[in-house]
Each structure stands twice: as C-alpha cells, then as structure tokens.
XYZ file of C-alpha atoms in Angstrom:
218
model
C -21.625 5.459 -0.813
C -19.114 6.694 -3.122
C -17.604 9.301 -0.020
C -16.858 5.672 1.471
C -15.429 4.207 -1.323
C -12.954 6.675 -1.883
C -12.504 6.892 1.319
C -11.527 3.004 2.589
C -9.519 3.012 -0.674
C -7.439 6.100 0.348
C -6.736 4.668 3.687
C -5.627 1.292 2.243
C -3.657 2.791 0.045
C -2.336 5.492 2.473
C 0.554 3.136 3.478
C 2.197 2.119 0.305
C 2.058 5.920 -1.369
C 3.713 7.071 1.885
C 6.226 3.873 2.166
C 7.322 5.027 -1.313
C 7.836 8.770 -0.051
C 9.944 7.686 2.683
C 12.487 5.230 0.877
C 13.545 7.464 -1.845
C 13.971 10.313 0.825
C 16.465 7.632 2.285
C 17.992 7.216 -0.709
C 17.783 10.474 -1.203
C 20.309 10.800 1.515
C 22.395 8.109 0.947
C 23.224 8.722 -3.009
C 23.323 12.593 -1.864
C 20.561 13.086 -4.429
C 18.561 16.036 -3.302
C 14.600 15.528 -4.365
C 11.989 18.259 -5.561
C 8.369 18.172 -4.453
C 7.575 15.968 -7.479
C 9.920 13.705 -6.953
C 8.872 12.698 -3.863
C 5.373 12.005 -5.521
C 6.983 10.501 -7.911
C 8.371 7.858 -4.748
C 4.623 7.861 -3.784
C 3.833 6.654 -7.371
C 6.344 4.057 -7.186
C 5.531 2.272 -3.552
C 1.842 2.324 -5.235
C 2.433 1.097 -8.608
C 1.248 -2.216 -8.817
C -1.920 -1.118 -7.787
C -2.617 0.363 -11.062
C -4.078 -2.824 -12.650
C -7.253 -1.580 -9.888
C -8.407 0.024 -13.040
C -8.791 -2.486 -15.055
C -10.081 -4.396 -12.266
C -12.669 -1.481 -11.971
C -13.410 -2.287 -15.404
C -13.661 -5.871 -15.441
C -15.378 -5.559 -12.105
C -13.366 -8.131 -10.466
C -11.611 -6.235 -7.515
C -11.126 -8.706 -5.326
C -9.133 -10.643 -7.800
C -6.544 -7.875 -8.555
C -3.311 -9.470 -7.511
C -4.379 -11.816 -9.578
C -2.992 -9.746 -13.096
C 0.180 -9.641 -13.941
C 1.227 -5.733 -12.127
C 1.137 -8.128 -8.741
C 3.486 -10.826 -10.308
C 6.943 -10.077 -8.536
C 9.016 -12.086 -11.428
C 7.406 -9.604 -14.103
C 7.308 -6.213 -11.438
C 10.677 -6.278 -10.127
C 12.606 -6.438 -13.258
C 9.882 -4.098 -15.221
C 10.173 -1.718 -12.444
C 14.344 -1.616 -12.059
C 14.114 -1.322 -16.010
C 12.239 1.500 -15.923
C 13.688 3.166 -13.723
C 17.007 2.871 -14.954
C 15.959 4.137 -18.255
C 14.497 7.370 -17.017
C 16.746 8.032 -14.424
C 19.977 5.884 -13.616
C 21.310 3.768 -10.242
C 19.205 6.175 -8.469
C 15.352 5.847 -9.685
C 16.531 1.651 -10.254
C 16.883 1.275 -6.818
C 13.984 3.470 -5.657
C 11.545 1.785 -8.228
C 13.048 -2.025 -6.714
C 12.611 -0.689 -3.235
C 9.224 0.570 -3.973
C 7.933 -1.983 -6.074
C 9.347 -4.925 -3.266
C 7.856 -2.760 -0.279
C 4.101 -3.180 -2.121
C 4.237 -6.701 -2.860
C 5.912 -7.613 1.108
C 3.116 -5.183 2.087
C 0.718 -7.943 0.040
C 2.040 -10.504 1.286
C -0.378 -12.720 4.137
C 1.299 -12.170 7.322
C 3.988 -9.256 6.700
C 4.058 -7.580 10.129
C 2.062 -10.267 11.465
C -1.588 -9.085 9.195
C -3.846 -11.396 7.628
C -6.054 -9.549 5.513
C -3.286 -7.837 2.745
C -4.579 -10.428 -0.135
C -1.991 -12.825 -0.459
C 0.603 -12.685 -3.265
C 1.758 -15.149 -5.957
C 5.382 -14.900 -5.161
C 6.345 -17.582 -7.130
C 4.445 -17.626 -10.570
C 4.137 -19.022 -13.148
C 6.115 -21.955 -11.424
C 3.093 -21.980 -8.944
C -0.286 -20.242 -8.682
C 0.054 -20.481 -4.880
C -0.143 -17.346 -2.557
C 2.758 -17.937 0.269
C 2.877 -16.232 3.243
C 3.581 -16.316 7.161
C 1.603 -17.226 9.711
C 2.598 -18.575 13.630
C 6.136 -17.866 12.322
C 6.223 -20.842 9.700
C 5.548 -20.653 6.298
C 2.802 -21.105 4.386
C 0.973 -21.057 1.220
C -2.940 -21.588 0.052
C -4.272 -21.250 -3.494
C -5.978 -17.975 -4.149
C -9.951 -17.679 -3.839
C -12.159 -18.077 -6.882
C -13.111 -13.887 -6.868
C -17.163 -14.012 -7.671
C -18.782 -11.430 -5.143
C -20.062 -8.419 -6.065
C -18.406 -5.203 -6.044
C -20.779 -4.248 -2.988
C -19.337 -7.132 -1.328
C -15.115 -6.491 -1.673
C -15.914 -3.200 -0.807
C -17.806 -4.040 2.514
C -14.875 -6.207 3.008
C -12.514 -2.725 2.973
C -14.995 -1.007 4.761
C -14.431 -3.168 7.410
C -10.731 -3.306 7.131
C -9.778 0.234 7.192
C -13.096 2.367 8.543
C -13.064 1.350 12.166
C -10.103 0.525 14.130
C -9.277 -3.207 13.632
C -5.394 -4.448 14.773
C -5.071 -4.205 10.609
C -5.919 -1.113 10.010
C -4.036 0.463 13.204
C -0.954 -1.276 12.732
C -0.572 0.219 9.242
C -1.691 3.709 10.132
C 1.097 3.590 13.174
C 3.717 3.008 10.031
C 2.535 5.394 7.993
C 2.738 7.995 11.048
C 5.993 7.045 11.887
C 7.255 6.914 8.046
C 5.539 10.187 7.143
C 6.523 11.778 10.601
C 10.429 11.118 9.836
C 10.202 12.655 6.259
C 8.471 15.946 6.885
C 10.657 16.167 10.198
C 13.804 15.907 8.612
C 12.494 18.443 5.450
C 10.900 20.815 7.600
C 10.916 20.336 10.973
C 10.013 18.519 13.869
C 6.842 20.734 15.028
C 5.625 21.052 11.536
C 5.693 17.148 11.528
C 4.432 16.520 14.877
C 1.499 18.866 13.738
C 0.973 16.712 10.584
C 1.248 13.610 12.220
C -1.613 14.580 14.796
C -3.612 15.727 12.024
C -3.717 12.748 10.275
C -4.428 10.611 13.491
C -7.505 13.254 13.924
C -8.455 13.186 10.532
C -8.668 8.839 11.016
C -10.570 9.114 14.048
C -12.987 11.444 12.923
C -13.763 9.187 9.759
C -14.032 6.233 12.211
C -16.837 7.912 14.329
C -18.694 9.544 11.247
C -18.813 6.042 9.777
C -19.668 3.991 13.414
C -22.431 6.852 13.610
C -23.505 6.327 10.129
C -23.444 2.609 10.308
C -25.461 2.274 13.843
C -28.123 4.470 12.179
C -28.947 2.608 9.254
C-alpha cells in the first residue's frame, strides 16, 4: 500500500515540481542568470510549495481538505512567496517564486486546461470561501466539500486519478514531457532529452499495468 501511496503522490505532484524547473530555466534565459543544479531544484521547490501544508494535513489527517489552509490562499501565497524571494535573492528569485507559486494555484484551479479533478481553489478569500473555476468556458464557483472520508478513501480517489490513464492524468503527464523535454534539451541535448522523455513515458506505463494487474487480482 504504501509503494502506491508514494507513488500516485509522486505522479500528482510530478507536474508542478517540473513546471517550477522549467520557468526559472526561462527566466534563467531572459535575466541572463545562469542556474546550478540546485537551483533548478530549488525552481522545483518553488512550483511545489504550497503543497507543503500536505504535512500537516498528514498530521491532522485531513488530506482532502488541504487547500483548505492558508499555503493554498493566493492573497497570503503570492505576496509571501515574492517576499521571500526577494529577500534571499533579488528581481530574479521574486519573479521565479510569483511564477511558481501562480503556476500551482492555476494548476488547482477546477477547469485549468479544461480538468476537473485539481481540487478547486479559494481564489478569493477571506472575501469569499467559494472555490471558482471554469467549466463549458463560463465561470463558475461552488463552495468547497465538507472533507470527512478517511485517508483510505482520498487516497483511492488519487489512485484513480493518476495510476491508470484517465484524460486527467494524461493531459498533465503530456505537459510535464513537453516542459521537462525543453529543459534538458536545451542543457544537454536533444537525444539526451528525447531519451529522458521516453523513459519517463515507460516508466508511467509500466506503473499503469503493474497497478491494472494488481488491481484485477485482488
């Protein structure tokens, strides 16, 4: 169980830790800012930084009610996050902490890239508890879902999400190809990133047919 649970996490994840990778290589190149291998995980850090309150969810055991602290409220994030980075490293880490920090709550948000199943986000708390979003191009907002099911339960709910190959979970693996494909072909090279990039779709499928095998047998 646990293999799984790291697992669906990772995948779900995947996106926003690569998403922060590839914006502050862009800035990278467009403040002329050259970035060391830590750096760039530092840009992963960033694009999955509101996620951090998952540990106290872990420890409240409310998971499923996450973007419900204050890490997913884009009136405190946003100007904690520029702050930050402006402190600790000028215009340059500012921007890429804004960027990053913005990308994860859009990413959130019910219907970015046309996806249902991101959460929802309070975009405009405290002035309303309501989670707004897109959907049939028009916008739209619900209130968020009283969180009572057990862990088992939101983690099923991942399981299915991310560990067989629903329009969700493709759609964000396809981005995270193409975003982690640019990067490592403009470092080092289009082969090496072509290679990468097929690893990682064979390293998806395999977990897909390991847990479809798994699941049928139980």
């Amino acid at each position: 169980m646990w293999f799984w649970t790291l697992a669906s996490l990772g995948l779900a994840g995947f996106l926003d830790l690569v998403a922060g990778v590839f914006f502050v290589h862009l800035l990278s190149l467009y403040f002329g800012h050259p970035l060391l291998w830590w750096q760039y995980a530092i840009g992963a850090a960033l694009g999955a930084s509101p996620d951090i309150d998952l540990l106290y969810a872990f420890f409240k055991k409310n998971l499923g009610g996450h973007h419900e602290y204050l890490t997913h409220r884009p009136i405190i994030g946003i100007p904690l996050a520029i702050i930050i980075g402006w402190f600790l490293g000028g215009a340059f880490w500012a921007t890429a902490a804004l960027i990053g920090v913005f990308w994860h709550y859009l990413h959130d948000t019910e219907g970015f890239l046309c996806l249902y199943d991101n959460g929802g986000l309070a975009w405009f708390w405290p002035f309303s508890k309501e989670y707004w979003g897109v959907r049939d191009f028009r916008v739209v907002s619900r209130m968020p879902e009283v969180h009572t099911r057990k862990e088992e339960d939101v983690f099923d709910n991942v399981y299915k999400v991310y560990l067989i190959p629903t329009r969700q979970a493709i759609t964000e693996f396809l981005l995270t190809g193409i975003f982690f494909g640019y990067v490592i072909g403009d470092t080092l090279g289009v082969h090496i990133s072509v290679a990468a990039t097929y690893v990682f779709w064979v390293g998806v499928a395999a977990l897909w047919i390991v847990y479809h095998c798994r699941s049928t047998q139980r």
